[in-house]
CSV table of C-alpha atoms in Angstrom, one decimal:
chain,number,residue,atom,x,y,z
D,1,MET,CA,4.7,3.8,69.0
D,2,ALA,CA,5.7,5.5,72.3
D,3,ARG,CA,7.1,9.0,72.7
D,4,GLY,CA,11.3,8.6,71.5
D,5,GLN,CA,10.9,5.3,69.7
D,6,LYS,CA,12.6,6.2,65.7
D,7,HIS,CA,10.7,5.6,63.0
D,8,LYS,CA,13.3,3.3,60.4
D,9,LEU,CA,12.3,4.0,56.5
D,10,SER,CA,14.4,3.2,54.0
D,11,GLU,CA,12.8,4.8,50.9
D,12,SER,CA,12.9,8.7,49.8
D,13,TYR,CA,13.7,10.4,46.5
D,14,VAL,CA,12.5,8.7,43.2
D,15,GLY,CA,12.8,11.5,40.2
D,16,GLY,CA,11.4,14.3,42.4
D,17,ASN,CA,8.5,13.4,43.8
D,18,VAL,CA,8.3,12.2,47.4
D,19,VAL,CA,7.8,8.0,47.3
D,20,ASN,CA,8.2,8.4,51.2
D,21,PRO,CA,8.6,11.8,52.7
D,22,ARG,CA,9.7,11.0,56.0
D,23,GLY,CA,12.7,8.9,54.2
D,24,ALA,CA,13.4,11.9,51.7
D,25,LYS,CA,14.2,14.7,54.5
D,26,ASN,CA,17.3,12.5,55.5
D,27,ALA,CA,17.9,12.5,52.0
D,28,LYS,CA,17.2,15.7,50.9
D,29,THR,CA,17.2,18.4,53.1
D,30,GLN,CA,19.4,20.9,52.1
D,31,GLU,CA,18.5,23.9,49.5
D,32,PRO,CA,21.5,24.7,47.0
D,33,THR,CA,23.3,27.2,49.5
D,34,VAL,CA,23.2,30.5,46.6
D,35,LEU,CA,18.8,30.3,45.5
D,36,LEU,CA,18.7,32.0,42.9
D,37,ALA,CA,15.1,33.6,41.6
D,38,LYS,CA,15.6,32.2,38.7
D,39,ASP,CA,15.8,28.7,40.2
D,40,VAL,CA,12.3,28.9,42.7
D,41,TYR,CA,9.8,31.8,39.9
D,42,TYR,CA,8.6,31.0,36.8
D,43,GLU,CA,5.3,33.0,34.9
D,44,GLU,CA,2.7,30.1,32.8
D,45,GLY,CA,-0.9,31.0,32.1
D,46,GLY,CA,-0.5,34.9,32.9
D,47,LEU,CA,0.2,33.8,37.2
D,48,GLN,CA,3.8,33.6,39.0
D,49,ARG,CA,4.1,30.3,40.5
D,50,VAL,CA,6.9,28.5,42.3
D,51,HIS,CA,8.9,25.5,41.6
D,52,PRO,CA,7.9,22.5,44.0
D,53,TYR,CA,10.1,21.7,46.9
D,54,PHE,CA,10.5,19.8,49.8
D,55,HIS,CA,9.9,21.9,53.5
D,56,ARG,CA,10.0,21.4,57.4
D,57,PHE,CA,7.1,23.5,58.6
D,58,ALA,CA,8.9,23.4,62.7
D,59,THR,CA,7.0,25.7,65.2
D,60,HIS,CA,7.0,25.3,68.9
D,61,ALA,CA,4.0,24.1,70.9
D,62,LYS,CA,1.1,27.1,71.4
D,63,GLY,CA,-0.6,28.2,74.2
D,64,ARG,CA,-4.1,26.4,73.5
D,65,TRP,CA,-1.9,23.1,72.1
D,66,VAL,CA,0.2,22.5,75.5
D,67,GLY,CA,-3.1,19.0,76.9
D,68,ARG,CA,-4.0,18.3,74.0
D,69,THR,CA,-3.1,15.6,70.6
D,70,ILE,CA,-1.3,15.9,68.1
D,71,TYR,CA,-3.9,14.4,66.2
D,72,ASP,CA,-7.0,16.6,68.1
D,73,VAL,CA,-4.7,19.7,66.7
D,74,PHE,CA,-3.7,19.0,62.9
D,75,THR,CA,-7.1,18.1,62.3
D,76,LYS,CA,-8.7,21.1,64.1
D,77,GLU,CA,-6.7,23.4,63.1
D,78,PHE,CA,-4.9,22.6,59.8
D,79,ARG,CA,-7.8,21.8,57.6
D,80,ASP,CA,-6.3,21.9,54.5
D,81,ARG,CA,-5.8,17.6,54.4
D,82,PRO,CA,-8.1,15.4,55.4
D,83,LYS,CA,-7.6,14.2,58.6
D,84,ALA,CA,-7.0,10.1,56.9
D,85,TYR,CA,-3.5,12.2,55.6
D,86,TYR,CA,-3.0,13.4,59.5
D,87,GLU,CA,-3.8,10.0,61.0
D,88,MET,CA,-1.2,8.9,58.2
D,89,ALA,CA,1.9,11.6,59.1
D,90,ILE,CA,1.4,10.5,62.3
D,91,GLU,CA,1.6,7.2,62.2
D,92,LYS,CA,4.9,7.8,59.5
D,93,GLY,CA,6.8,10.2,61.0
D,94,ILE,CA,6.1,13.1,58.7
D,95,ILE,CA,4.7,14.4,61.6
D,96,GLU,CA,6.8,14.5,64.5
D,97,ILE,CA,7.4,16.1,68.0
D,98,ASN,CA,10.6,16.9,68.9
D,99,ALA,CA,12.1,15.3,66.0
D,100,GLU,CA,11.1,11.7,67.3
D,101,THR,CA,8.0,9.7,65.8
D,102,VAL,CA,4.7,9.9,68.3
D,103,SER,CA,1.1,7.6,67.8
D,104,LYS,CA,-1.8,9.9,67.3
D,105,ASP,CA,-2.7,10.0,70.8
D,106,THR,CA,0.6,11.6,72.0
D,107,VAL,CA,-0.3,15.1,74.0
D,108,ILE,CA,1.0,18.5,73.6
D,109,ARG,CA,3.4,19.1,76.2
D,110,ASN,CA,4.5,23.1,76.8
D,111,GLY,CA,7.7,23.2,74.8
D,112,ASP,CA,7.7,20.8,72.2
D,113,LEU,CA,9.2,20.5,69.3
D,114,VAL,CA,6.0,19.7,66.2
D,115,THR,CA,7.6,19.7,62.7
D,116,HIS,CA,5.9,18.5,59.1
D,117,PHE,CA,7.7,17.2,56.8
D,118,ILE,CA,6.1,17.6,53.7
D,119,HIS,CA,6.9,18.7,49.3
D,120,ARG,CA,5.3,21.4,48.7
D,121,HIS,CA,3.1,23.1,46.3
D,122,GLU,CA,2.8,26.6,46.7
D,123,PRO,CA,-1.0,28.5,45.6
D,124,PRO,CA,0.2,30.8,41.9
D,125,ILE,CA,0.5,34.2,42.9
D,126,SER,CA,-0.2,37.3,40.1
D,127,THR,CA,2.6,38.3,37.4
D,128,GLN,CA,1.6,41.8,38.8
D,129,GLU,CA,5.3,44.3,39.2
D,130,LEU,CA,6.1,44.2,43.2
D,131,ARG,CA,7.6,48.2,43.1
D,132,ILE,CA,9.4,49.3,45.0
D,133,VAL,CA,7.7,53.3,45.3
D,134,ARG,CA,10.9,54.8,47.4
D,135,GLU,CA,13.9,53.8,49.1
D,136,THR,CA,14.8,56.3,52.4
D,137,GLU,CA,18.2,57.3,53.8
D,138,ASP,CA,17.6,55.8,57.1
D,139,GLY,CA,15.9,52.1,55.8
D,140,LEU,CA,12.4,52.6,54.9
D,141,LEU,CA,10.6,51.3,51.6
D,142,VAL,CA,7.6,51.9,51.2
D,143,VAL,CA,6.1,49.2,48.2
D,144,ASP,CA,3.4,49.1,46.1
D,145,LYS,CA,1.6,45.6,46.8
D,146,PRO,CA,-0.7,44.0,44.3
D,147,GLY,CA,-3.1,41.5,45.3
D,148,SER,CA,-3.4,38.4,45.5
D,149,ILE,CA,0.2,37.6,47.3
D,150,PRO,CA,0.8,37.5,50.8
D,151,VAL,CA,3.2,40.4,53.1
D,152,HIS,CA,5.5,37.5,54.6
D,153,PRO,CA,5.1,33.2,55.1
D,154,THR,CA,2.2,31.8,56.8
D,155,GLY,CA,0.5,28.7,55.6
D,156,ARG,CA,0.7,27.3,51.9
D,157,TYR,CA,2.8,30.3,50.4
D,158,ASN,CA,6.0,31.2,51.5
D,159,TYR,CA,8.6,32.3,48.3
D,160,ASN,CA,5.6,33.8,46.3
D,161,THR,CA,5.6,36.6,49.4
D,162,VAL,CA,6.3,39.6,49.5
D,163,THR,CA,9.5,39.8,51.7
D,164,LYS,CA,10.5,36.3,49.8
D,165,VAL,CA,10.0,38.0,46.2
D,166,LEU,CA,12.3,41.5,48.3
D,167,GLU,CA,14.9,39.4,49.2
D,168,MET,CA,14.9,37.3,45.8
D,169,LYS,CA,14.7,39.8,43.5
D,170,HIS,CA,15.6,42.8,45.1
D,171,GLY,CA,18.3,41.3,47.4
D,172,HIS,CA,17.3,42.4,50.6
D,173,ARG,CA,18.1,40.9,53.2
D,174,ALA,CA,16.3,41.5,56.5
D,175,LEU,CA,12.9,43.1,56.4
D,176,TYR,CA,11.0,44.5,59.0
D,177,PRO,CA,7.2,44.7,58.3
D,178,ILE,CA,5.5,47.8,59.4
D,179,ASN,CA,1.7,47.0,58.2
D,180,ARG,CA,-0.3,44.9,56.8
D,181,LEU,CA,-2.2,43.7,54.3
D,182,ASP,CA,-4.7,41.0,53.3
D,183,ARG,CA,-3.4,38.4,51.1
D,184,LEU,CA,-6.1,40.0,48.4
D,185,THR,CA,-5.7,43.7,49.4
D,186,SER,CA,-3.5,45.8,47.2
D,187,GLY,CA,-1.7,48.9,48.5
D,188,LEU,CA,1.3,50.8,49.9
D,189,LEU,CA,3.1,48.4,52.7
D,190,LEU,CA,6.1,50.4,55.0
D,191,VAL,CA,9.0,48.0,55.3
D,192,GLY,CA,11.7,48.5,57.5
D,193,LEU,CA,15.2,47.8,56.7
D,194,ASN,CA,16.5,47.9,60.3
D,195,PRO,CA,14.7,47.7,63.4
D,196,ASN,CA,15.4,50.9,64.3
D,197,ILE,CA,13.1,52.2,61.1
D,198,ALA,CA,10.3,50.0,61.7
D,199,ARG,CA,10.2,51.0,66.0
D,200,THR,CA,9.8,54.2,65.0
D,201,ILE,CA,7.1,54.0,62.4
D,202,GLU,CA,5.2,51.1,64.1
D,203,ARG,CA,5.1,53.8,67.3
D,204,ASP,CA,3.8,56.7,65.0
D,205,LEU,CA,1.1,54.5,63.9
D,206,VAL,CA,-0.1,53.2,67.2
D,207,ALA,CA,0.0,56.8,68.4
D,208,HIS,CA,-2.7,57.2,65.5
D,209,LYS,CA,0.1,59.8,63.6
D,210,ILE,CA,-0.2,58.2,60.6
D,211,GLN,CA,-3.6,57.1,58.9
D,212,LYS,CA,-4.8,53.7,57.0
D,213,GLU,CA,-6.9,54.4,54.4
D,214,TYR,CA,-8.2,52.2,52.4
D,215,VAL,CA,-10.7,51.8,49.1
D,216,CYS,CA,-12.9,49.1,48.5
D,217,ARG,CA,-15.8,48.1,46.0
D,218,VAL,CA,-18.6,46.3,47.9
D,219,GLN,CA,-22.0,44.6,47.0
D,220,GLY,CA,-24.9,47.0,47.1
D,221,GLU,CA,-25.7,50.6,47.3
D,222,PHE,CA,-23.7,52.2,50.4
D,223,PRO,CA,-25.8,54.9,52.4
D,224,GLU,CA,-24.6,58.2,51.4
D,225,GLY,CA,-22.4,60.4,54.3
D,226,ARG,CA,-20.2,59.1,56.7
D,227,ILE,CA,-21.1,56.3,58.4
D,228,VAL,CA,-19.1,55.1,61.5
D,229,CYS,CA,-19.4,51.1,62.5
D,230,ASP,CA,-17.4,50.9,66.1
D,231,GLN,CA,-19.3,47.4,66.8
D,232,PRO,CA,-16.7,44.3,69.1
D,233,ILE,CA,-14.5,42.4,66.5
D,234,ARG,CA,-13.9,38.4,68.3
D,235,VAL,CA,-11.4,35.8,66.6
D,236,ILE,CA,-13.6,33.0,65.9
D,237,ALA,CA,-10.6,30.7,64.4
D,238,HIS,CA,-7.3,31.8,64.7
D,239,LYS,CA,-6.1,29.5,62.2
D,240,LEU,CA,-7.9,30.9,59.5
D,241,ALA,CA,-7.9,34.1,61.1
D,242,LEU,CA,-12.4,34.4,60.4
D,243,ASN,CA,-13.2,37.0,63.1
D,244,CYS,CA,-16.7,38.4,63.7
D,245,VAL,CA,-18.7,41.0,65.9
D,246,ASP,CA,-19.5,39.6,68.9
D,247,PRO,CA,-21.3,42.9,71.5
D,248,SER,CA,-20.3,40.5,74.7
D,249,GLU,CA,-17.5,39.0,74.0
D,250,GLY,CA,-15.7,41.1,71.4
D,251,LYS,CA,-12.6,43.9,70.8
D,252,PRO,CA,-13.6,47.9,70.9
D,253,SER,CA,-13.2,48.1,67.3
D,254,LEU,CA,-14.3,51.1,65.1
D,255,THR,CA,-14.2,52.4,61.3
D,256,GLU,CA,-15.6,55.6,59.5
D,257,PHE,CA,-16.7,54.9,55.7
D,258,GLU,CA,-18.3,57.8,53.0
D,259,LYS,CA,-19.6,56.1,49.8
D,260,LEU,CA,-17.2,58.2,46.5
D,261,TYR,CA,-20.3,56.5,44.2
D,262,SER,CA,-21.6,53.3,43.1
D,263,GLU,CA,-23.1,51.5,39.7
D,264,ASP,CA,-24.0,48.5,38.4
D,265,GLY,CA,-24.6,47.2,41.8
D,266,HIS,CA,-21.6,48.0,43.2
D,267,SER,CA,-19.6,50.7,45.2
D,268,VAL,CA,-16.9,51.9,45.9
D,269,VAL,CA,-16.4,53.1,49.6
D,270,TYR,CA,-13.7,55.6,51.2
D,271,CYS,CA,-12.5,53.6,54.6
D,272,ARG,CA,-10.8,54.7,57.7
D,273,PRO,CA,-10.0,52.3,60.6
D,274,LYS,CA,-9.2,53.8,63.8
D,275,THR,CA,-8.5,50.6,66.0
D,276,GLY,CA,-6.4,47.5,64.5
D,277,ARG,CA,-8.9,43.9,64.1
D,278,THR,CA,-7.5,41.4,61.9
D,279,HIS,CA,-9.9,41.8,58.9
D,280,GLN,CA,-11.7,44.8,60.3
D,281,ILE,CA,-13.1,46.3,56.9
D,282,ARG,CA,-13.7,43.4,56.2
D,283,VAL,CA,-16.4,42.5,59.2
D,284,HIS,CA,-17.5,46.0,59.5
D,285,LEU,CA,-18.7,46.1,55.9
D,286,GLN,CA,-20.1,42.0,55.9
D,287,PHE,CA,-21.8,43.6,59.4
D,288,LEU,CA,-23.2,46.7,57.9
D,289,GLY,CA,-24.4,45.0,55.3
D,290,PHE,CA,-22.3,46.1,52.3
D,291,PRO,CA,-19.5,43.1,52.1
D,292,VAL,CA,-16.5,44.2,50.3
D,293,ALA,CA,-17.5,41.7,46.0
D,294,ASN,CA,-14.2,39.3,46.2
D,295,ASP,CA,-14.4,38.5,49.4
D,296,PRO,CA,-13.7,34.9,49.9
D,297,LEU,CA,-14.6,34.6,53.6
């Protein structure tokens, strides 16, 4: 099917399930104007879950996508589904370019809007409370983030994220996350309630006026004393956030480590990253031979 030709399907939405997701997009695209936390979240099996819902992913073509086919991009950068699904989704118009159904051989151009309409089931997270430690008069939130919850909507997570929980359960609409914590990392998160305070704190972080400090449980008997790792880090896969040590092509990175104690084949290590590469602590600890105990990568 050539670019620009519309795909006409009539089946849409039956009993809460998508019979044909392409038709469901036309029949059920509007969420309630006032969506309450009780409409979104529920607890089951000791976890916070989100009721399944329809969702439309939309993004303009990234630079690395331009010149590649839509099928190639989805099968190589969005690997959470089998290749057969992406072929079917493109053919049926569930995946579109510029609101038009295209063939899997259609080449993405600069400025194209790529959309993917799905019935979404978010992964559950811990029921541990997202606690606001402090809120300052100039608009800074200090939040105690539990492990298992991402900071902002990404990948399979939308409502089960820090920013959405702060919006749905605490009433904060305009949010500007300042520092980032990985999904599995717990700790203090700084969130601006206005762009001015966010820019101020971000400048302080860049100028190293604020020091980030972490405590990690790692596998093995970590050595005594101050250990410094300055191995460069390179991104392997942007979408999967995979990184590795690469002395020839990596970016300069430096982390200081110091063992607090060891027990039962594990060590608890104090970590001070001096640069801000993605997953820097995890990558450096893996390189040193002491991976984070619960690291899935």
